[in-house]
């Protein structure tokens, strides 16, 4: 636009060359985590919340939860006053909720670049990439098992993505590295290729311990002992079972004061009842038991109320995403988390599509929008997820990561200062006029509207001449550029050496395992 | 699933043949218009609403609005107490709002099939297809000027779409019919190919009169005189101008007691200030003036508070869709409409993409979700929109129309009866169990979860074997089937003959015009 160009020229002065330089400058900017200035959407009535909370206590007391192959956990529960029968823990009404009270309502996870520390809880929203896929699909190479090279690519993309605050954890499963050693390479990639906060390993308690040891090298033991440097994903084996692998990892992290996302993993209809109210009841019971247990390990350990919920397609048995039931549960669980004063994790760029196509985008957008309005504080899988989580897609990563900018702007709410009211503009322009050239537009255009860094806004003719590219093709070009532009953030060579030595020694200490 | 299959078999009894017959049965079912059982999302604080309402009155009184080339309108305003200077109408503080008070807060638009009558206002949401595109793009034929054959195709698709309550209006511009005659063919298509409610012509006051005459033939004059049979789109020439074509059409419809959507048409930054608060102020001022004028024409005439708002991309000048600012305005304008007790029109499957790809879906989903939660009562463009409204796409129509099912389910809210609480299921299954086979699942699986009728939930291998189709390809196959299955709803041959005679006589009365 003329107005935009004129002002830009005036501000920069240098003419064509300067403009070109600015256009080609690489941005390593990361937006601050979101602080919502908008209300949460509350789908549950106070009566509904009361019923769910009442029923969840019945579940804990009368049905109970299993802590599997974990005598120490059973002993902790006994000492806390629970009725333990075999591996079944019956938690008296009110006990779990009262134990949860020692968990912080908000905490800081620090990054090695302090500008990228994140606050988790209250009105914040921290965005982290896809977690867990064993496959990668890209536009040129198709679908294949993920490798460590893919893993490093995703860490770089997350580092280069302005709207991602967090490097995540298992951005994909590097299947070319032995299963008992890959956590070391994965952690090292997050620590060395990015300076954003990251997650630790949970696939074995000893790997959680390794994660903490490597964090001690990176941050220093004094920092690890006094602050949260990792937020790790502890899934509950729904319904109502807590396995010893996940609980063993939780015990390491909680004892070290590191944060755990305590997260039912529910495919509704299979691992929970085929109703929203029933599923919310189960989610609440499971989180109450899990968070209470973390506080038995160490009162005050930071935790996040997690809710990963999808529902089963009753025709095919496949999990489904971006559905209305998933949105209802996301909204409802947010209300339950706030009643506990706990940070909340849910939603993500979830979808069941095989391709980064319209299905993938509809379903992802449904979930991302619900995530913002439900008060999510930590959103895992915020970009890159495909095919029900089996696949990580770099194109989808870039597409979703662009959409995350929308959440930032929407969360700011509607400004109402004198400038925002724009009465001068309305007076200046008047009936039948045009706002492009008016003073208010000249002063505000640069920051007025969120703008995509990916999607196509061009006229049809220009778009056709440029190859009539769809979103996937645009994303493919964009990600190539991001990887070309990537520069590794500086890491102290002494620390780097120490991390490598730890990995070498650990790897040498055990034979390779692939299952 | 085993559970699903068993129950289905028991219920139907007939085995394979019966199941196949049921699967291939054609559904002409149309869902009832949505009645929300969930709260609206309110992004504006009471203070913000007060500021906007205050500023809108300043706009009306001090800046004023233009009623262009319309002496009768200026006379009506003079008589109502406005200060008219040339074509500029300055409306004293409070006058427009008090005039709006005679408009109904909710009204029924009847359809020739009474089961398809819609209620517009209060907690309802009525969904209508895309309106206005001069082009059509389909997967096989590419992008081209729309024809009457395309128009008829979209009317058929809307008739066959379960989640669409309304046949809409200019589903595309049939450019092969003279511009001064095409409204007759368009109305006849809605009246004869569908039995859902529809919209009238607004491109010339005489065409609004024709619309009313044809409605008299279809419904009978007594019905048209006493009930709303058309809801027509009256755009305001933003900023703050009311042209004589649109106002002439409004005068016909309002005088006949037919409904008008009074809708600012705003590309923010061009036709409104580059701020959400400023745009909302202008929207409110424009709607206040337009609705007040409709009530001067006939107190009690049904109207809808419209807000079509997009914002300009400051780099290219293109309109943008699915943006955070558009969502904020959609939420905010809903609050302003409710303060006036008026039905509200906004949102739609808006996007700027050239293809029904991920961009189209992200942007559409962003807008559809905001539309539901902002309390929209009438959603035009709810399906089929592409390329900023230049293009109607049958594949996108089918894709969006499937997503509209999600809005229906989400709007139902969360049931909390004993069955929904599912405590029996939780007791029956217990820790580590599986819900698929439990009694509660058996009884509830069929209606428990919304299910797509289009998107792909199949395993990767099956999907690959079936051709690895993307969403557009799935939609293309689906729309072929819908058009194959289409059967025209019965229309009284006498009425049909009378409609045709009216068209023939009208067409013979004037030469063809193409601009």
PDB file of C-alpha atoms in Angstrom, chain A residues 129-130 153-159 161 164 171 382-385 393-402 404 482:
ATOM      1  CA  UNK A 129       6.036 -28.323  19.631  1.00  0.00           C
ATOM      2  CA  UNK A 130       4.795 -31.813  18.786  1.00  0.00           C
ATOM      3  CA  UNK A 153      15.804 -30.372  12.287  1.00  0.00           C
ATOM      4  CA  UNK A 154      12.723 -29.949  14.469  1.00  0.00           C
ATOM      5  CA  UNK A 155      14.768 -28.461  17.318  1.00  0.00           C
ATOM      6  CA  UNK A 156      16.205 -25.950  14.844  1.00  0.00           C
ATOM      7  CA  UNK A 157      12.758 -25.122  13.467  1.00  0.00           C
ATOM      8  CA  UNK A 158      11.448 -24.558  16.989  1.00  0.00           C
ATOM      9  CA  UNK A 159      14.419 -22.326  17.732  1.00  0.00           C
ATOM     10  CA  UNK A 161       9.939 -20.025  15.193  1.00  0.00           C
ATOM     11  CA  UNK A 164       7.158 -20.971  19.957  1.00  0.00           C
ATOM     12  CA  UNK A 171       9.851 -33.740  18.905  1.00  0.00           C
ATOM     13  CA  UNK A 382       1.197 -26.733  19.390  1.00  0.00           C
ATOM     14  CA  UNK A 383       2.763 -27.374  15.977  1.00  0.00           C
ATOM     15  CA  UNK A 384       3.924 -30.180  13.713  1.00  0.00           C
ATOM     16  CA  UNK A 385       1.444 -32.905  14.632  1.00  0.00           C
ATOM     17  CA  UNK A 393       5.641 -33.045   9.682  1.00  0.00           C
ATOM     18  CA  UNK A 394       8.043 -30.159   9.100  1.00  0.00           C
ATOM     19  CA  UNK A 395       5.595 -28.469   6.720  1.00  0.00           C
ATOM     20  CA  UNK A 396       2.787 -28.790   9.256  1.00  0.00           C
ATOM     21  CA  UNK A 397       5.214 -27.492  11.892  1.00  0.00           C
ATOM     22  CA  UNK A 398       5.777 -24.301   9.905  1.00  0.00           C
ATOM     23  CA  UNK A 399       2.066 -23.917   9.105  1.00  0.00           C
ATOM     24  CA  UNK A 400       0.914 -24.352  12.712  1.00  0.00           C
ATOM     25  CA  UNK A 401       3.727 -22.196  14.064  1.00  0.00           C
ATOM     26  CA  UNK A 402       2.471 -19.341  11.894  1.00  0.00           C
ATOM     27  CA  UNK A 404       0.275 -19.497  16.802  1.00  0.00           C
ATOM     28  CA  UNK A 482      14.529 -21.319   8.036  1.00  0.00           C
TER      29      UNK A 482
END
